[in-house]
Coordinates of C-alpha atoms and ligand atoms in Angstrom, one line a residue:
Chain A
X1 CA -73.3 -37.9 -75.1
X2 CA -71.6 -36.0 -78.0
X3 CA -68.6 -37.3 -79.3
X4 CA -67.6 -33.9 -80.8
X5 CA -63.4 -33.2 -80.0
X6 CA -62.6 -30.0 -78.5
X7 CA -59.1 -29.5 -77.4
X8 CA -61.0 -28.2 -73.6
X9 CA -63.4 -31.2 -73.4
X10 CA -62.9 -32.6 -69.8
X11 CA -60.6 -35.2 -69.5
X12 CA -63.3 -37.6 -68.3
X13 CA -66.7 -37.8 -69.5
X14 CA -68.9 -39.2 -67.1
X15 CA -72.6 -39.1 -67.3
X16 CA -75.3 -41.3 -65.2
X17 CA -78.5 -42.1 -66.7
X18 CA -81.5 -42.8 -65.1
X19 CA -82.9 -42.2 -61.6
X20 CA -81.5 -43.8 -58.6
X21 CA -84.8 -46.1 -57.0
X22 CA -83.5 -45.4 -53.1
X23 CA -86.6 -47.0 -52.0
X24 CA -86.6 -49.6 -49.4
X25 CA -87.3 -52.6 -51.8
X26 CA -84.1 -51.7 -53.5
X27 CA -81.7 -51.9 -50.7
X28 CA -82.4 -55.7 -50.5
X29 CA -81.4 -58.3 -52.6
X30 CA -81.5 -57.0 -56.6
X31 CA -84.0 -59.0 -58.8
X32 CA -82.9 -59.8 -62.3
X33 CA -84.7 -57.0 -63.5
X34 CA -83.4 -54.9 -61.2
X35 CA -80.2 -55.6 -61.9
X36 CA -80.7 -54.9 -65.8
X37 CA -82.6 -51.8 -65.6
X38 CA -80.1 -50.6 -62.7
X39 CA -78.9 -47.2 -63.3
X40 CA -75.0 -46.9 -64.7
X41 CA -72.1 -45.1 -64.2
X42 CA -71.3 -44.5 -68.0
X43 CA -68.0 -42.8 -68.5
X44 CA -66.1 -42.6 -71.8
X45 CA -62.8 -41.9 -71.8
X46 CA -62.3 -38.8 -74.7
X47 CA -58.6 -38.3 -74.2
X48 CA -56.0 -38.6 -71.7
X49 CA -52.6 -37.5 -71.2
X50 CA -50.2 -40.2 -70.9
X51 CA -46.9 -38.8 -68.4
X52 CA -43.4 -41.1 -68.0
X53 CA -40.7 -41.0 -66.1
X54 CA -37.8 -42.7 -66.3
X55 CA -34.1 -42.8 -65.6
X56 CA -31.3 -44.8 -66.1
X57 CA -30.3 -47.4 -63.9
X58 CA -27.4 -46.4 -62.2
X59 CA -26.9 -48.5 -59.4
X60 CA -26.7 -46.7 -56.2
X61 CA -24.4 -43.5 -58.0
X62 CA -24.5 -41.1 -54.7
X63 CA -23.9 -38.0 -58.1
X64 CA -26.7 -37.6 -60.7
X65 CA -24.7 -36.3 -62.7
X66 CA -22.2 -37.1 -65.4
X67 CA -18.8 -36.4 -63.8
X68 CA -17.5 -35.4 -66.9
X69 CA -20.2 -32.9 -68.4
X70 CA -21.8 -32.1 -65.3
X71 CA -25.3 -32.4 -66.9
X72 CA -27.5 -34.9 -65.7
X73 CA -27.0 -38.7 -66.7
X74 CA -31.0 -38.5 -68.6
X75 CA -29.4 -35.3 -70.0
X76 CA -27.4 -34.2 -72.9
X77 CA -24.3 -35.3 -73.9
X78 CA -22.2 -32.6 -76.0
X79 CA -22.6 -34.4 -79.5
X80 CA -25.8 -35.6 -78.5
X81 CA -29.0 -33.9 -79.8
X82 CA -31.7 -35.6 -77.6
X83 CA -31.6 -37.4 -74.5
X84 CA -32.8 -41.6 -74.0
X85 CA -31.6 -43.6 -76.1
X86 CA -29.4 -41.5 -78.5
X87 CA -27.5 -40.8 -75.2
X88 CA -27.1 -44.2 -73.4
X89 CA -25.0 -44.0 -70.1
X90 CA -22.3 -46.5 -70.3
X91 CA -20.6 -48.4 -66.9
X92 CA -17.5 -49.5 -66.4
X93 CA -15.7 -52.9 -64.9
X94 CA -14.8 -50.6 -62.2
X95 CA -18.9 -49.2 -61.8
X96 CA -18.4 -45.9 -62.9
X97 CA -21.1 -44.0 -65.1
X98 CA -20.2 -42.3 -67.9
X99 CA -22.3 -40.4 -70.5
X100 CA -21.3 -43.1 -73.7
X101 CA -19.9 -39.9 -75.5
X102 CA -18.5 -38.5 -73.0
X103 CA -16.3 -41.3 -71.4
X104 CA -16.0 -41.9 -75.4
X105 CA -14.3 -38.3 -76.0
X106 CA -12.0 -38.4 -73.5
X107 CA -11.0 -42.1 -73.6
X108 CA -9.6 -40.6 -77.6
X109 CA -7.4 -38.3 -76.2
X110 CA -5.6 -41.8 -73.7
X111 CA -3.0 -43.6 -75.1
X112 CA -4.5 -46.4 -73.0
X113 CA -8.1 -45.8 -71.2
X114 CA -8.5 -44.8 -67.9
X115 CA -11.6 -44.6 -65.8
X116 CA -12.1 -40.4 -65.1
X117 CA -12.7 -41.5 -61.4
X118 CA -10.4 -44.5 -60.5
X119 CA -7.8 -43.8 -63.0
X120 CA -8.5 -47.5 -63.3
X121 CA -7.4 -49.3 -66.7
X122 CA -11.7 -48.2 -68.5
X123 CA -13.3 -51.3 -69.9
X124 CA -17.3 -51.2 -70.7
X125 CA -19.1 -52.8 -68.9
X126 CA -23.0 -53.8 -69.8
X127 CA -24.8 -50.9 -71.1
X128 CA -27.1 -50.0 -68.7
X129 CA -31.0 -50.4 -68.6
X130 CA -33.4 -47.6 -69.3
X131 CA -35.7 -48.2 -65.4
X132 CA -38.6 -46.9 -66.0
X133 CA -40.0 -46.2 -62.6
X134 CA -42.2 -49.7 -62.2
X135 CA -39.9 -51.2 -59.6
Chain B
X1 CA -22.2 -19.7 -79.2
X2 CA -22.6 -22.5 -77.5
X3 CA -19.9 -25.1 -77.0
X4 CA -19.6 -28.6 -74.5
X5 CA -16.3 -26.4 -73.5
X6 CA -18.5 -23.4 -72.7
X7 CA -21.6 -25.3 -71.4
X8 CA -19.6 -27.0 -69.1
X9 CA -18.1 -23.5 -67.9
X10 CA -21.0 -22.4 -67.0
X11 CA -22.0 -25.3 -64.7
X12 CA -18.5 -24.8 -63.3
X13 CA -19.5 -21.0 -62.6
X14 CA -22.7 -21.7 -61.8
X15 CA -21.4 -24.5 -58.8
X16 CA -18.9 -22.1 -57.6
X17 CA -21.6 -19.8 -56.5
X18 CA -23.4 -22.2 -55.2
X19 CA -21.7 -24.2 -53.7
X20 CA -18.0 -21.8 -52.7
X21 CA -14.9 -23.4 -52.1
X22 CA -13.6 -21.8 -48.9
X23 CA -10.2 -19.6 -49.4
X24 CA -10.8 -19.3 -54.1
X25 CA -12.8 -17.5 -55.9
X26 CA -12.8 -17.4 -59.1
X27 CA -15.1 -16.4 -62.2
X28 CA -14.8 -15.7 -65.9
X29 CA -13.8 -12.4 -68.1
X30 CA -16.8 -10.6 -69.1
X31 CA -16.3 -11.2 -72.7
X32 CA -14.7 -14.5 -72.6
X33 CA -15.8 -17.0 -70.7
X34 CA -12.1 -18.8 -72.1
X35 CA -10.2 -16.9 -69.7
X36 CA -11.0 -16.4 -66.2
X37 CA -9.4 -14.9 -63.0
X38 CA -9.0 -16.4 -59.2
X39 CA -8.0 -15.3 -56.6
X40 CA -6.4 -18.3 -54.2
X41 CA -6.3 -16.5 -50.3
X42 CA -3.2 -18.0 -48.0
X43 CA -4.5 -20.9 -46.0
X44 CA -4.6 -19.2 -42.0
X45 CA -2.3 -20.5 -39.8
X46 CA 0.6 -21.1 -42.4
X47 CA 3.7 -18.4 -43.9
X48 CA 1.3 -18.0 -46.5
X49 CA -2.0 -16.4 -44.3
X50 CA -3.2 -13.1 -45.0
X51 CA -1.7 -13.6 -49.3
X52 CA -4.5 -13.1 -52.3
X53 CA -2.6 -14.5 -55.1
X54 CA -3.7 -14.2 -58.4
X55 CA -4.4 -16.2 -61.0
X56 CA -5.7 -16.8 -64.4
X57 CA -6.9 -19.9 -66.1
X58 CA -7.3 -20.5 -69.7
X59 CA -9.4 -23.0 -71.5
X60 CA -9.8 -24.6 -74.3
X61 CA -12.1 -26.0 -76.2
X62 CA -11.0 -29.7 -75.1
X63 CA -12.0 -28.2 -71.5
X64 CA -12.7 -30.7 -69.9
X65 CA -11.0 -33.0 -71.5
X66 CA -8.0 -31.3 -71.1
X67 CA -6.9 -29.0 -68.8
X68 CA -7.0 -25.5 -68.9
X69 CA -3.0 -23.3 -68.4
X70 CA -2.8 -21.8 -65.3
X71 CA -1.1 -19.5 -64.3
X72 CA 0.1 -16.9 -61.3
X73 CA -0.2 -13.2 -61.8
X74 CA 0.8 -12.6 -58.4
X75 CA 4.7 -13.4 -58.7
X76 CA 4.9 -16.7 -56.1
X77 CA 8.0 -18.1 -54.3
X78 CA 7.3 -21.8 -54.1
X79 CA 9.4 -25.1 -55.3
X80 CA 6.7 -26.3 -57.8
X81 CA 5.9 -22.9 -59.3
X82 CA 7.8 -21.3 -62.2
X83 CA 9.1 -17.8 -62.1
X84 CA 6.9 -17.8 -65.0
X85 CA 3.7 -18.0 -62.3
X86 CA 3.3 -21.8 -64.0
X87 CA 2.8 -24.1 -62.1
X88 CA 3.8 -27.9 -61.6
X89 CA 1.0 -29.6 -60.1
X90 CA 0.1 -33.4 -61.8
X91 CA -3.0 -33.2 -61.9
X92 CA -2.3 -30.0 -64.1
X93 CA -0.5 -32.3 -65.9
X94 CA -0.6 -36.1 -66.6
X95 CA -2.5 -37.2 -63.8
X96 CA -5.4 -34.6 -65.1
X97 CA -9.2 -36.3 -65.3
X98 CA -12.3 -34.9 -66.8
X99 CA -13.9 -34.4 -63.9
X100 CA -12.0 -31.7 -62.0
X101 CA -14.0 -28.6 -62.2
X102 CA -12.8 -24.8 -61.3
X103 CA -13.2 -25.7 -57.6
X104 CA -11.4 -28.4 -57.9
X105 CA -8.2 -27.2 -59.2
X106 CA -8.3 -24.1 -57.5
X107 CA -8.6 -26.2 -54.1
X108 CA -5.8 -28.5 -55.3
X109 CA -3.2 -24.7 -56.0
X110 CA -4.6 -23.8 -52.2
X111 CA -3.3 -27.1 -50.6
X112 CA 0.2 -27.1 -52.8
X113 CA 1.0 -23.6 -51.2
X114 CA 1.5 -25.2 -47.7
X115 CA 2.6 -28.7 -49.1
X116 CA 5.1 -28.5 -51.9
X117 CA 5.9 -31.5 -53.9
X118 CA 9.4 -31.9 -53.7
X119 CA 10.0 -34.4 -56.4
X120 CA 8.9 -32.0 -59.0
X121 CA 10.9 -28.7 -58.4
X122 CA 9.9 -26.0 -60.3
X123 CA 12.4 -22.9 -58.6
X124 CA 15.5 -24.4 -57.1
X125 CA 15.9 -21.9 -54.3
X126 CA 12.8 -22.4 -52.8
X127 CA 12.7 -25.9 -52.9
X128 CA 16.8 -26.0 -51.2
X129 CA 14.8 -23.3 -48.7
X130 CA 12.1 -25.3 -48.1
X131 CA 14.3 -28.7 -47.5
X132 CA 17.1 -26.7 -45.1
X133 CA 15.9 -23.8 -44.2
X134 CA 12.8 -23.8 -43.3
X135 CA 12.9 -20.6 -41.2
X136 CA 15.0 -18.4 -44.1
X137 CA 11.8 -20.3 -46.6
X138 CA 9.1 -18.9 -44.3
X139 CA 10.4 -15.5 -44.3
X140 CA 10.3 -15.6 -48.1
X141 CA 6.4 -16.6 -48.4
X142 CA 5.8 -13.9 -45.7
X143 CA 7.7 -11.3 -47.9
X144 CA 5.6 -12.4 -51.1
X145 CA 2.2 -12.4 -48.8
X146 CA 2.8 -9.0 -48.0
X147 CA 3.8 -8.0 -52.0
X148 CA 0.4 -9.4 -53.0
X149 CA -1.0 -7.3 -51.2
X150 CA 0.7 -4.1 -53.3
X151 CA 0.3 -6.0 -56.7
X152 CA -2.4 -4.3 -58.3
Ligands
ZN1 ZN1 -21.8 -36.6 -69.7
ZN2 ZN1 -13.9 -46.1 -62.2

Protein backbone atom coordinates (compact mmCIF):
# COMPACT_ATOMS: atom_id res chain seq x y z
CA UNK A 1 0.00 0.00 0.00
CA UNK A 2 1.23 3.38 -0.86
CA UNK A 3 2.20 5.74 1.91
CA UNK A 4 2.21 8.69 -0.37
CA UNK A 5 0.28 11.58 1.04
CA UNK A 6 -1.80 13.80 -1.04
CA UNK A 7 -4.63 16.05 -0.11
CA UNK A 8 -7.26 14.02 -1.86
CA UNK A 9 -6.43 10.60 -0.54
CA UNK A 10 -9.39 9.02 1.18
CA UNK A 11 -9.51 9.37 4.91
CA UNK A 12 -9.49 5.64 5.47
CA UNK A 13 -7.79 3.27 3.10
CA UNK A 14 -8.97 -0.27 3.56
CA UNK A 15 -7.76 -3.14 1.51
CA UNK A 16 -8.11 -6.85 1.88
CA UNK A 17 -5.55 -9.36 0.81
CA UNK A 18 -5.97 -12.98 -0.18
CA UNK A 19 -9.30 -14.35 -1.10
CA UNK A 20 -11.98 -15.83 1.07
CA UNK A 21 -12.28 -19.55 1.10
CA UNK A 22 -15.97 -20.10 1.08
CA UNK A 23 -15.82 -23.89 0.93
CA UNK A 24 -17.79 -25.77 3.53
CA UNK A 25 -14.73 -26.67 5.62
CA UNK A 26 -13.90 -23.05 6.17
CA UNK A 27 -17.18 -22.54 7.92
CA UNK A 28 -16.31 -25.03 10.63
CA UNK A 29 -14.17 -24.22 13.60
CA UNK A 30 -10.95 -22.96 12.07
CA UNK A 31 -7.70 -24.77 12.64
CA UNK A 32 -4.57 -23.07 13.90
CA UNK A 33 -3.15 -22.68 10.43
CA UNK A 34 -6.43 -21.44 9.06
CA UNK A 35 -6.46 -18.79 11.76
CA UNK A 36 -2.95 -17.74 10.79
CA UNK A 37 -3.75 -17.58 7.13
CA UNK A 38 -7.22 -16.13 7.33
CA UNK A 39 -7.86 -13.15 5.22
CA UNK A 40 -7.12 -9.98 7.06
CA UNK A 41 -8.90 -6.70 6.87
CA UNK A 42 -6.18 -4.20 7.07
CA UNK A 43 -6.97 -0.65 7.75
CA UNK A 44 -4.41 2.03 7.72
CA UNK A 45 -5.52 5.44 8.86
CA UNK A 46 -3.75 7.94 6.69
CA UNK A 47 -5.27 11.00 8.19
CA UNK A 48 -8.37 12.17 9.98
CA UNK A 49 -10.13 15.40 10.70
CA UNK A 50 -10.87 16.01 14.35
CA UNK A 51 -14.00 18.01 15.07
CA UNK A 52 -14.67 18.99 18.67
CA UNK A 53 -17.65 20.77 20.05
CA UNK A 54 -17.65 22.76 23.23
CA UNK A 55 -20.02 25.00 25.07
CA UNK A 56 -19.69 26.89 28.30
CA UNK A 57 -21.33 25.21 31.22
CA UNK A 58 -23.94 27.86 31.79
CA UNK A 59 -26.54 25.92 33.69
CA UNK A 60 -29.93 26.01 32.07
CA UNK A 61 -29.91 29.64 31.11
CA UNK A 62 -32.76 29.82 28.58
CA UNK A 63 -30.91 32.35 26.48
CA UNK A 64 -27.69 31.39 24.74
CA UNK A 65 -26.45 34.90 24.51
CA UNK A 66 -24.66 37.13 26.94
CA UNK A 67 -27.27 39.72 27.95
CA UNK A 68 -24.80 42.57 27.72
CA UNK A 69 -23.27 42.16 24.25
CA UNK A 70 -26.06 39.92 22.90
CA UNK A 71 -23.40 37.63 21.40
CA UNK A 72 -23.35 33.90 22.05
CA UNK A 73 -21.53 32.82 25.19
CA UNK A 74 -19.26 30.82 22.89
CA UNK A 75 -18.73 33.89 20.75
CA UNK A 76 -16.24 36.66 21.16
CA UNK A 77 -17.01 39.47 23.55
CA UNK A 78 -15.93 43.01 22.74
CA UNK A 79 -12.30 43.36 23.65
CA UNK A 80 -11.43 39.71 23.11
CA UNK A 81 -9.93 38.38 19.90
CA UNK A 82 -10.71 34.69 20.13
CA UNK A 83 -13.51 32.65 21.64
CA UNK A 84 -12.75 30.07 24.29
CA UNK A 85 -10.31 30.53 27.10
CA UNK A 86 -9.51 34.06 26.04
CA UNK A 87 -13.15 35.01 26.38
CA UNK A 88 -14.40 33.21 29.48
CA UNK A 89 -17.91 33.25 30.80
CA UNK A 90 -18.32 34.04 34.48
CA UNK A 91 -21.19 33.50 36.84
CA UNK A 92 -22.26 35.65 39.73
CA UNK A 93 -23.42 34.48 43.13
CA UNK A 94 -26.92 35.18 41.75
CA UNK A 95 -26.33 32.53 39.04
CA UNK A 96 -26.39 34.96 36.13
CA UNK A 97 -23.82 34.47 33.40
CA UNK A 98 -21.90 37.02 31.35
CA UNK A 99 -18.70 37.23 29.36
CA UNK A 100 -15.93 38.24 31.73
CA UNK A 101 -15.08 41.24 29.54
CA UNK A 102 -18.70 42.38 29.39
CA UNK A 103 -19.45 42.26 33.12
CA UNK A 104 -16.08 43.81 33.95
CA UNK A 105 -16.75 46.80 31.71
CA UNK A 106 -20.22 47.24 33.18
CA UNK A 107 -18.99 47.10 36.76
CA UNK A 108 -16.24 49.60 36.03
CA UNK A 109 -18.95 52.17 35.23
CA UNK A 110 -20.70 51.65 38.58
CA UNK A 111 -20.04 52.89 42.07
CA UNK A 112 -21.37 49.65 43.50
CA UNK A 113 -21.30 46.55 41.32
CA UNK A 114 -24.74 45.20 40.48
CA UNK A 115 -25.87 42.32 38.32
CA UNK A 116 -27.45 43.64 35.09
CA UNK A 117 -30.13 40.94 35.28
CA UNK A 118 -31.36 41.05 38.86
CA UNK A 119 -29.72 44.21 40.26
CA UNK A 120 -28.38 42.27 43.21
CA UNK A 121 -24.87 43.04 44.29
CA UNK A 122 -22.54 41.37 41.81
CA UNK A 123 -20.18 38.99 43.45
CA UNK A 124 -18.10 36.74 41.30
CA UNK A 125 -18.89 33.06 41.60
CA UNK A 126 -16.48 30.49 40.23
CA UNK A 127 -15.35 30.74 36.65
CA UNK A 128 -17.42 28.35 34.61
CA UNK A 129 -15.80 25.28 33.22
CA UNK A 130 -15.93 24.33 29.62
CA UNK A 131 -18.25 21.49 28.79
CA UNK A 132 -16.58 19.56 26.00
CA UNK A 133 -19.68 17.67 25.11
CA UNK A 134 -19.07 14.39 26.91
CA UNK A 135 -21.71 14.53 29.59
CA UNK B 1 -15.76 51.18 11.72
CA UNK B 2 -16.67 48.41 14.08
CA UNK B 3 -16.85 49.11 17.76
CA UNK B 4 -18.61 47.14 20.44
CA UNK B 5 -21.36 49.78 20.59
CA UNK B 6 -21.93 49.58 16.83
CA UNK B 7 -21.82 45.80 16.87
CA UNK B 8 -24.40 45.73 19.63
CA UNK B 9 -26.62 48.26 17.79
CA UNK B 10 -26.56 46.05 14.70
CA UNK B 11 -27.74 43.15 16.85
CA UNK B 12 -30.47 45.36 18.31
CA UNK B 13 -31.55 46.28 14.78
CA UNK B 14 -31.67 42.64 13.68
CA UNK B 15 -33.68 41.76 16.73
CA UNK B 16 -36.10 44.63 16.14
CA UNK B 17 -36.66 43.36 12.60
CA UNK B 18 -36.92 39.67 13.40
CA UNK B 19 -38.98 40.02 16.52
CA UNK B 20 -40.76 43.37 16.24
CA UNK B 21 -42.50 44.49 19.42
CA UNK B 22 -46.04 45.71 18.84
CA UNK B 23 -46.66 49.41 18.67
CA UNK B 24 -43.10 50.59 18.27
CA UNK B 25 -40.69 50.80 15.39
CA UNK B 26 -37.23 52.21 14.88
CA UNK B 27 -34.24 52.27 12.58
CA UNK B 28 -30.80 53.83 12.52
CA UNK B 29 -30.06 56.78 10.25
CA UNK B 30 -28.61 55.76 6.90
CA UNK B 31 -25.42 57.61 7.62
CA UNK B 32 -24.96 56.94 11.31
CA UNK B 33 -25.90 53.83 13.25
CA UNK B 34 -25.39 55.77 16.50
CA UNK B 35 -28.49 57.88 15.85
CA UNK B 36 -31.91 56.26 15.55
CA UNK B 37 -35.34 57.49 14.64
CA UNK B 38 -38.26 55.73 16.24
CA UNK B 39 -42.02 55.89 16.32
CA UNK B 40 -44.24 54.88 19.21
CA UNK B 41 -47.89 54.32 18.42
CA UNK B 42 -50.40 55.29 21.08
CA UNK B 43 -51.81 52.14 22.69
CA UNK B 44 -55.39 51.22 21.74
CA UNK B 45 -58.24 51.83 24.19
CA UNK B 46 -56.35 54.69 25.83
CA UNK B 47 -56.49 58.46 25.23
CA UNK B 48 -53.20 57.96 23.34
CA UNK B 49 -54.86 55.71 20.74
CA UNK B 50 -54.08 56.63 17.14
CA UNK B 51 -51.14 58.87 17.97
CA UNK B 52 -47.83 58.47 16.15
CA UNK B 53 -45.08 59.89 18.32
CA UNK B 54 -41.61 60.35 16.87
CA UNK B 55 -38.46 60.09 18.89
CA UNK B 56 -34.75 60.24 18.39
CA UNK B 57 -32.25 58.09 20.24
CA UNK B 58 -28.57 59.01 20.42
CA UNK B 59 -26.06 56.40 21.48
CA UNK B 60 -22.49 56.84 22.60
CA UNK B 61 -19.55 54.46 22.29
CA UNK B 62 -20.33 53.47 25.89
CA UNK B 63 -23.55 51.72 24.86
CA UNK B 64 -24.80 49.36 26.26
CA UNK B 65 -23.04 50.35 29.47
CA UNK B 66 -24.62 53.79 29.23
CA UNK B 67 -28.20 54.55 28.27
CA UNK B 68 -28.83 56.45 25.04
CA UNK B 69 -30.26 59.92 25.26
CA UNK B 70 -33.87 59.73 24.11
CA UNK B 71 -36.08 62.63 23.16
CA UNK B 72 -39.56 62.98 21.69
CA UNK B 73 -39.64 65.05 18.50
CA UNK B 74 -43.43 65.15 18.55
CA UNK B 75 -44.91 67.64 20.99
CA UNK B 76 -46.12 65.72 24.05
CA UNK B 77 -48.35 66.32 27.04
CA UNK B 78 -47.35 63.90 29.75
CA UNK B 79 -46.38 64.16 33.44
CA UNK B 80 -42.93 62.62 32.81
CA UNK B 81 -42.01 64.32 29.55
CA UNK B 82 -40.30 67.71 29.53
CA UNK B 83 -41.25 70.48 27.14
CA UNK B 84 -38.13 69.77 25.07
CA UNK B 85 -39.12 66.13 24.65
CA UNK B 86 -36.69 64.67 27.22
CA UNK B 87 -38.13 61.78 29.14
CA UNK B 88 -37.98 61.27 32.88
CA UNK B 89 -37.83 57.49 33.05
CA UNK B 90 -35.80 55.58 35.63
CA UNK B 91 -34.48 52.96 33.22
CA UNK B 92 -32.98 55.73 31.08
CA UNK B 93 -31.28 57.16 34.15
CA UNK B 94 -30.18 55.45 37.35
CA UNK B 95 -32.01 52.17 36.70
CA UNK B 96 -30.31 51.58 33.37
CA UNK B 97 -28.97 48.09 32.78
CA UNK B 98 -26.74 46.94 29.91
CA UNK B 99 -29.14 44.11 29.14
CA UNK B 100 -31.67 46.58 27.74
CA UNK B 101 -31.85 46.90 23.99
CA UNK B 102 -33.73 49.26 21.72
CA UNK B 103 -36.88 47.10 21.80
CA UNK B 104 -36.89 47.23 25.60
CA UNK B 105 -36.32 51.00 25.65
CA UNK B 106 -39.13 51.75 23.19
CA UNK B 107 -41.53 49.32 24.87
CA UNK B 108 -40.84 50.90 28.27
CA UNK B 109 -41.48 54.37 26.92
CA UNK B 110 -44.71 53.16 25.32
CA UNK B 111 -45.97 51.80 28.63
CA UNK B 112 -44.97 55.02 30.36
CA UNK B 113 -47.48 56.88 28.18
CA UNK B 114 -50.47 55.28 29.89
CA UNK B 115 -48.79 54.70 33.19
CA UNK B 116 -47.14 57.93 34.33
CA UNK B 117 -44.92 57.97 37.36
CA UNK B 118 -46.27 60.65 39.74
CA UNK B 119 -43.01 60.62 41.73
CA UNK B 120 -41.00 62.33 39.01
CA UNK B 121 -43.03 65.12 37.39
CA UNK B 122 -41.40 66.75 34.38
CA UNK B 123 -44.47 68.66 33.23
CA UNK B 124 -46.21 70.12 36.29
CA UNK B 125 -49.40 71.02 34.46
CA UNK B 126 -49.81 67.53 32.98
CA UNK B 127 -48.98 66.11 36.38
CA UNK B 128 -51.57 68.25 38.15
CA UNK B 129 -54.33 67.51 35.61
CA UNK B 130 -53.53 63.79 35.69
CA UNK B 131 -54.06 63.78 39.45
CA UNK B 132 -56.88 66.27 39.80
CA UNK B 133 -58.85 66.44 36.56
CA UNK B 134 -58.51 63.29 34.49
CA UNK B 135 -61.20 64.44 32.02
CA UNK B 136 -59.28 67.57 31.12
CA UNK B 137 -56.02 65.60 31.10
CA UNK B 138 -57.48 63.14 28.57
CA UNK B 139 -58.77 66.00 26.44
CA UNK B 140 -55.29 67.54 26.32
CA UNK B 141 -53.82 64.14 25.39
CA UNK B 142 -56.34 63.83 22.52
CA UNK B 143 -55.18 67.22 21.29
CA UNK B 144 -51.59 65.98 21.24
CA UNK B 145 -52.68 62.85 19.37
CA UNK B 146 -54.35 64.93 16.66
CA UNK B 147 -51.30 67.19 16.40
CA UNK B 148 -49.11 64.13 15.96
CA UNK B 149 -50.80 63.46 12.62
CA UNK B 150 -49.93 66.93 11.38
CA UNK B 151 -46.31 67.04 12.57
CA UNK B 152 -44.01 66.11 9.78
ZN1 LIG C 1 -20.96 39.48 26.38
ZN1 LIG D 1 -28.08 38.37 38.80
